[in-house]
CSV table of C-alpha atoms and ligand atoms in Angstrom, one decimal:
chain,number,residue,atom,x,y,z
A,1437,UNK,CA,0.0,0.0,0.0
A,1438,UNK,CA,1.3,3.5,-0.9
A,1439,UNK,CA,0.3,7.1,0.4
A,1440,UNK,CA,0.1,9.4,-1.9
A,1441,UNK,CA,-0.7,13.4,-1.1
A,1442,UNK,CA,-1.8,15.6,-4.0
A,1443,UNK,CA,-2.6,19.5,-3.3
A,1444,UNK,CA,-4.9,20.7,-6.1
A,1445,UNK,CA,-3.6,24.7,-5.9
A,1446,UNK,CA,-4.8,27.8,-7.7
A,1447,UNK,CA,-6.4,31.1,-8.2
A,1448,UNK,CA,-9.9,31.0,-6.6
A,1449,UNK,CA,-12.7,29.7,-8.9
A,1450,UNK,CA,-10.3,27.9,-11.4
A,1451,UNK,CA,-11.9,24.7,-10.7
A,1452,UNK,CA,-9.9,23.1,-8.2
A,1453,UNK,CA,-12.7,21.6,-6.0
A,1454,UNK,CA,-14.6,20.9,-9.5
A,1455,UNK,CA,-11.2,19.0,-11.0
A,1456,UNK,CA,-11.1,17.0,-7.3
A,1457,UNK,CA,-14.7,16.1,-7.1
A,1458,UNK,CA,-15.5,15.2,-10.4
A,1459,UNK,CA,-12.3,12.5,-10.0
A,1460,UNK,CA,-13.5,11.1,-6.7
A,1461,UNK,CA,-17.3,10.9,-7.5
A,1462,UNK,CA,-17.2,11.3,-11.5
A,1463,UNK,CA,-19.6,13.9,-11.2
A,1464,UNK,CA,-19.6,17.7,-11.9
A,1465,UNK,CA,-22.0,19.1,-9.9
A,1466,UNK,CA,-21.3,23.0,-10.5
A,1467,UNK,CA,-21.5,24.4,-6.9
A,1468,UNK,CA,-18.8,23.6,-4.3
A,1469,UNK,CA,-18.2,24.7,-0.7
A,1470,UNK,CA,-15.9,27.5,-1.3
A,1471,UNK,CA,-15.3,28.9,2.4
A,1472,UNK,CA,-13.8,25.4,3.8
A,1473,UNK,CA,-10.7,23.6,3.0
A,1474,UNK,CA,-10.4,20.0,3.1
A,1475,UNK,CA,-8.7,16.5,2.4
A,1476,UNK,CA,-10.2,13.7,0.4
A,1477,UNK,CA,-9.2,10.6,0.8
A,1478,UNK,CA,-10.2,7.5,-1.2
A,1479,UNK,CA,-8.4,4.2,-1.8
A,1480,UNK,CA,-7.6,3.3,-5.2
A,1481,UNK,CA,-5.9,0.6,-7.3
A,1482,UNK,CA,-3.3,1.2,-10.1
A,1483,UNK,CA,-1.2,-0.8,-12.5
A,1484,UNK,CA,-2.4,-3.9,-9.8
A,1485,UNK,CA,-0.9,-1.7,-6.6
A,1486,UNK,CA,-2.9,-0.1,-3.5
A,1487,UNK,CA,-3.1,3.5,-3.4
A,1488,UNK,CA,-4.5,5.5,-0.5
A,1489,UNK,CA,-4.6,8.8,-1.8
A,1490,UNK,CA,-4.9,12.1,-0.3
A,1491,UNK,CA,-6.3,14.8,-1.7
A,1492,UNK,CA,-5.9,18.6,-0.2
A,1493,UNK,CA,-8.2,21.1,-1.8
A,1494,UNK,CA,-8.0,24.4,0.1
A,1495,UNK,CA,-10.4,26.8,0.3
A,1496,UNK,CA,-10.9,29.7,-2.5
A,1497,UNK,CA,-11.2,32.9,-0.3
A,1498,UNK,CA,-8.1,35.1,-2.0
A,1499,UNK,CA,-5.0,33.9,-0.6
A,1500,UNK,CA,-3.6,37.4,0.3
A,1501,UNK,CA,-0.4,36.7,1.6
A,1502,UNK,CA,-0.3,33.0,1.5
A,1503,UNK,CA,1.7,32.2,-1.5
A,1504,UNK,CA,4.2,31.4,1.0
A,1505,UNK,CA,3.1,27.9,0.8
A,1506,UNK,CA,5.5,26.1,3.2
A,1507,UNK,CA,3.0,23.7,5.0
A,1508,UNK,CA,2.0,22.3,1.4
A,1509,UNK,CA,5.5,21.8,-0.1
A,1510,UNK,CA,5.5,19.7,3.5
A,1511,UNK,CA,3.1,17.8,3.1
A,1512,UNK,CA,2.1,17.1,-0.8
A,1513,UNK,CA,4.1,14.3,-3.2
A,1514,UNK,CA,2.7,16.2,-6.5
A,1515,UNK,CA,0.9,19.2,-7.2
A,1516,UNK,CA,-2.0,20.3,-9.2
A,1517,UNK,CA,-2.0,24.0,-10.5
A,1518,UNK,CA,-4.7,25.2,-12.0
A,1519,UNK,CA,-6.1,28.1,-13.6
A,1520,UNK,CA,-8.6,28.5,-15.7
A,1521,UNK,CA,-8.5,29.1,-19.5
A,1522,UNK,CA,-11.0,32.1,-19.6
A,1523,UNK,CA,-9.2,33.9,-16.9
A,1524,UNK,CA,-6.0,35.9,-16.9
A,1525,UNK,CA,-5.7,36.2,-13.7
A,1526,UNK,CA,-5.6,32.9,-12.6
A,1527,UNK,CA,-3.1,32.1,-14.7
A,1528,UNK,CA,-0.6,34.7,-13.5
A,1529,UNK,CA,-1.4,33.1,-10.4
A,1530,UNK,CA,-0.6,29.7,-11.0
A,1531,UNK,CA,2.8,31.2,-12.8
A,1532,UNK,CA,3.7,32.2,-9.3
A,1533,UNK,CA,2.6,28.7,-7.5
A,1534,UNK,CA,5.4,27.3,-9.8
A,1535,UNK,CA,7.6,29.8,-9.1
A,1536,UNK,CA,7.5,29.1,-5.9
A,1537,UNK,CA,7.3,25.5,-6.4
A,1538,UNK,CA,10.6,25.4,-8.3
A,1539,UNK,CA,12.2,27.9,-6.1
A,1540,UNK,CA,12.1,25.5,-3.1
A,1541,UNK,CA,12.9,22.6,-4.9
A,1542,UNK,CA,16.4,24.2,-5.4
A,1543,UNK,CA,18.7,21.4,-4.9
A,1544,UNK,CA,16.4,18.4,-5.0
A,1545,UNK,CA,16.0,15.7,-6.8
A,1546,UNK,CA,15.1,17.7,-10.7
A,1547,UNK,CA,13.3,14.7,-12.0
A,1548,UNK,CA,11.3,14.8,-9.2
A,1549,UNK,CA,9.7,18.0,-9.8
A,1550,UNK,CA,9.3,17.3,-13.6
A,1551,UNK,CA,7.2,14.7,-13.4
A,1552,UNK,CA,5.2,15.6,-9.8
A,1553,UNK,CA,3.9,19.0,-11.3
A,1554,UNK,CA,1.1,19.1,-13.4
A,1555,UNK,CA,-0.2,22.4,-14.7
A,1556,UNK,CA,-3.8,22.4,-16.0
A,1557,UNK,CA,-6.0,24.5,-18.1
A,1558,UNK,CA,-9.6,24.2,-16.8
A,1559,UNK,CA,-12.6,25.1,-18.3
A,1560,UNK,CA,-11.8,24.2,-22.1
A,1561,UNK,CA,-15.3,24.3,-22.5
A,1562,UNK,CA,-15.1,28.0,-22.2
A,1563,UNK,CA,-13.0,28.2,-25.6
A,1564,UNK,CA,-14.9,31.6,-26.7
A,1565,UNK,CA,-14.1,33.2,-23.9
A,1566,UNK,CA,-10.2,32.3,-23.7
A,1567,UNK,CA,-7.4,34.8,-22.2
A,1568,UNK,CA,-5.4,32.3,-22.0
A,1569,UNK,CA,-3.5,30.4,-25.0
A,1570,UNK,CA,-2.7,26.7,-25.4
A,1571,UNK,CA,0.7,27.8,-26.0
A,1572,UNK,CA,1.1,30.0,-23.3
A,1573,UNK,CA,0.0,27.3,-20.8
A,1574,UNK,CA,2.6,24.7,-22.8
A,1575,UNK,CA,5.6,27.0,-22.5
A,1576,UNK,CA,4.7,28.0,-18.8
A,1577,UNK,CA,5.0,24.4,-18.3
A,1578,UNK,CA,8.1,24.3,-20.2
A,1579,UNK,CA,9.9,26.6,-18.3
A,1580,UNK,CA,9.1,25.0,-15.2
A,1581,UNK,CA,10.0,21.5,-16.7
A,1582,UNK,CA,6.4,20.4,-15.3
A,1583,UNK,CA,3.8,18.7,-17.1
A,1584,UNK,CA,0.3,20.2,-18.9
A,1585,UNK,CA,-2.4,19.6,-20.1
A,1586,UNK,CA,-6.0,21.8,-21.0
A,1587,UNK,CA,-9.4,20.0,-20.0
A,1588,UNK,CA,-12.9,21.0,-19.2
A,1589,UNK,CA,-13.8,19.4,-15.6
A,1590,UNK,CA,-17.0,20.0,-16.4
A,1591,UNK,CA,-16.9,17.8,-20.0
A,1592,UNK,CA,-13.9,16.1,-20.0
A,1593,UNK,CA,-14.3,13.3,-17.4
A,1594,UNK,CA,-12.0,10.9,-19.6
A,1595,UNK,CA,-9.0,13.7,-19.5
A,1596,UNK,CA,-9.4,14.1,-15.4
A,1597,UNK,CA,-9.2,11.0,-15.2
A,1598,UNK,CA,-5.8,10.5,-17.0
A,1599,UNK,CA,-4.1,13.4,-15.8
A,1600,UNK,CA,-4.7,12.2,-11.5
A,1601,UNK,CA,-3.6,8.8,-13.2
A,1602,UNK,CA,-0.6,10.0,-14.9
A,1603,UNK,CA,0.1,12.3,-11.8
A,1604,UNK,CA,-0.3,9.3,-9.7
A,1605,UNK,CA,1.9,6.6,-11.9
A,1606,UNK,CA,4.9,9.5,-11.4
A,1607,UNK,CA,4.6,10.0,-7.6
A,1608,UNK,CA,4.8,6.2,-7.4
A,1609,UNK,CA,7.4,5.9,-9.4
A,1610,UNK,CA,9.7,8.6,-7.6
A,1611,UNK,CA,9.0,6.9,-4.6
A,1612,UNK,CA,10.9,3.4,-5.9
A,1613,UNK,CA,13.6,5.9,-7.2
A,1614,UNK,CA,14.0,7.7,-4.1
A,1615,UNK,CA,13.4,4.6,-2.3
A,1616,UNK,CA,11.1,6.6,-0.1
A,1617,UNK,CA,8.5,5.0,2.2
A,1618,UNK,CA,6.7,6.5,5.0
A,1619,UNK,CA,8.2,6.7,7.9
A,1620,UNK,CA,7.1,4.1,10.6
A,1621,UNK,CA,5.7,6.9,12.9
A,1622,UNK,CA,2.4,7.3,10.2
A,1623,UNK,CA,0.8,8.2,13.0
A,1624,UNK,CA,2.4,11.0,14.4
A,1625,UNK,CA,2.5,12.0,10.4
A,1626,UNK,CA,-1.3,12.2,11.1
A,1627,UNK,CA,-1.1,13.8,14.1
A,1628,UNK,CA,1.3,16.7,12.0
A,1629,UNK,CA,-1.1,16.5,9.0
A,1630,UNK,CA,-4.3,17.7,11.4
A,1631,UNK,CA,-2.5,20.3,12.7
A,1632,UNK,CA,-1.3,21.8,9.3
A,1633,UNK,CA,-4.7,21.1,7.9
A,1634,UNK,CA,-7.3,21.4,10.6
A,1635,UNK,CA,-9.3,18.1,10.7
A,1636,UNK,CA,-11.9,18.4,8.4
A,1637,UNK,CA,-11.2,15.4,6.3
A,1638,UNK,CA,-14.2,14.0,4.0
A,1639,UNK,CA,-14.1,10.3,2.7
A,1640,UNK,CA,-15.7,10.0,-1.0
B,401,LIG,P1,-12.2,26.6,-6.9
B,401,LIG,O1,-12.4,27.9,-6.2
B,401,LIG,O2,-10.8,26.6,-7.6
B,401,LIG,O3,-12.3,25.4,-6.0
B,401,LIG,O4,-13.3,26.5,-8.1
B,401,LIG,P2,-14.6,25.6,-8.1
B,401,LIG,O5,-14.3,24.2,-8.3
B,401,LIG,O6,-15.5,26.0,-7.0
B,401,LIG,O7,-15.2,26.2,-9.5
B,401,LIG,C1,-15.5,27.6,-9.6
B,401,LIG,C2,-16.7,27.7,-10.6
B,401,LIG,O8,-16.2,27.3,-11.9
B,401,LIG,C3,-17.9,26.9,-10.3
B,401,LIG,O9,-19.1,27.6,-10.6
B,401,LIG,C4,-17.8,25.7,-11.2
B,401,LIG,O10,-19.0,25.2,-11.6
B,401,LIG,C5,-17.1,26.3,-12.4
B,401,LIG,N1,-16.3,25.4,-13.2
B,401,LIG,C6,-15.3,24.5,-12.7
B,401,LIG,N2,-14.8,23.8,-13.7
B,401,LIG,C7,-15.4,24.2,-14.8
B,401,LIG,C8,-15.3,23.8,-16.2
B,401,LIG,O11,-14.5,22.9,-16.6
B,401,LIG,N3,-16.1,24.5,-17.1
B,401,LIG,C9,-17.0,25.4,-16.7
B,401,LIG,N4,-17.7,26.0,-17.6
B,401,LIG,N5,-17.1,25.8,-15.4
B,401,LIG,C10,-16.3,25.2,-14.5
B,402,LIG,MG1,-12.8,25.2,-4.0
């Protein structure tokens, strides 16, 4: 059995509770809880191994002074970032979660970060009303050697499906490279996970 602990990050209304939910549940239900943060847990099965997986979504109120983002780079194996195609603004804002992202992963392991980063596009279904290019978002992602990818959580449940998967298959796979496992205390690693996170935790 692995642990694995995503944070889904981004400018508020980009979709990050729609991307998480529609994963978990399959559905898209258009109005989420945007004053609460939580983690979702659910345990999966991939290429034939157990996956308990952990899913922090935080909440959307604007993150004045939060970009700071220590307690995540803690606590998450991979990252989400998303912003959303139809907004500008969010994706300057995801352009400084990377930055941030790649700033403190000065000095570790490079492959790590390539493949444990995935930026996302949301809202492809909004096309008409696009700020943002495909090949801004592709170069973005270049420059911060992370992975991307534009979808519609809202119509593409196929695509959310294989981005978590992909983002999934790498975290697994850095942990045989780095030969990391959880430390035996997992339940003091609970204990700290509460207390960074509060202990709202909903099982879908
Ligand atoms: P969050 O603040 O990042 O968690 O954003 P939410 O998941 O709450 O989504 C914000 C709004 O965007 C909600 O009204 C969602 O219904 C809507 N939304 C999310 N994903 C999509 C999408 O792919 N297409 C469209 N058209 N709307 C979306
Ligand atoms: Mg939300």
């Amino acid at each position: 059995m692995s642990e694995v602990k995503l944070a889904v990050l981004g400018g508020s209304g980009a979709g990050k509770s729609a991307l998480a939910v529609r994963f978990l549940t399959r559905r898209f239900i258009g109005e989420y809880a945007s004053n609460a943060e939580c983690i979702y847990t659910k345990h999966l099965s991939l290429d034939g191994r157990q996956i308990h997986l952990e899913i922090y979504d935080p909440c959307s109120q604007p993150q004045r002074g939060k970009l700071s983002l220590t307690d995540e780079l803690h606590w998450a194996d991979g990252f989400i970032i998303v912003y959303d195609i139809s907004d500008r603004a969010s994706f300057a804002f995801a352009k400084a979660l990377l930055y941030r992202i790649r700033e403190s992963h000065i000095g570790a392991c490079k492959k790590m970060l390539e493949s444990a980063v995935f930026l996302v596009g949301n809202k492809q279904d909004l096309c008409h009303m696009r700020e943002v290019g495909w090949d801004e978002g592709q170069k973005l992602a270049m420059d911060n050697k992370c992975q991307f990818c534009e979808l519609s959580a809202a119509e593409h449940y196929q695509e959310v499906v294989a981005m978590f998967t992909k983002v999934l298959r790498n975290v697994t796979s850095n942990f045989k490279v780095k030969e990391k496992r959880r430390p035996s205390g997992s339940k003091s690693m609970a204990k700290l996970i509460n207390n960074v996170f509060g202990k709202r935790r909903k099982s879908v």
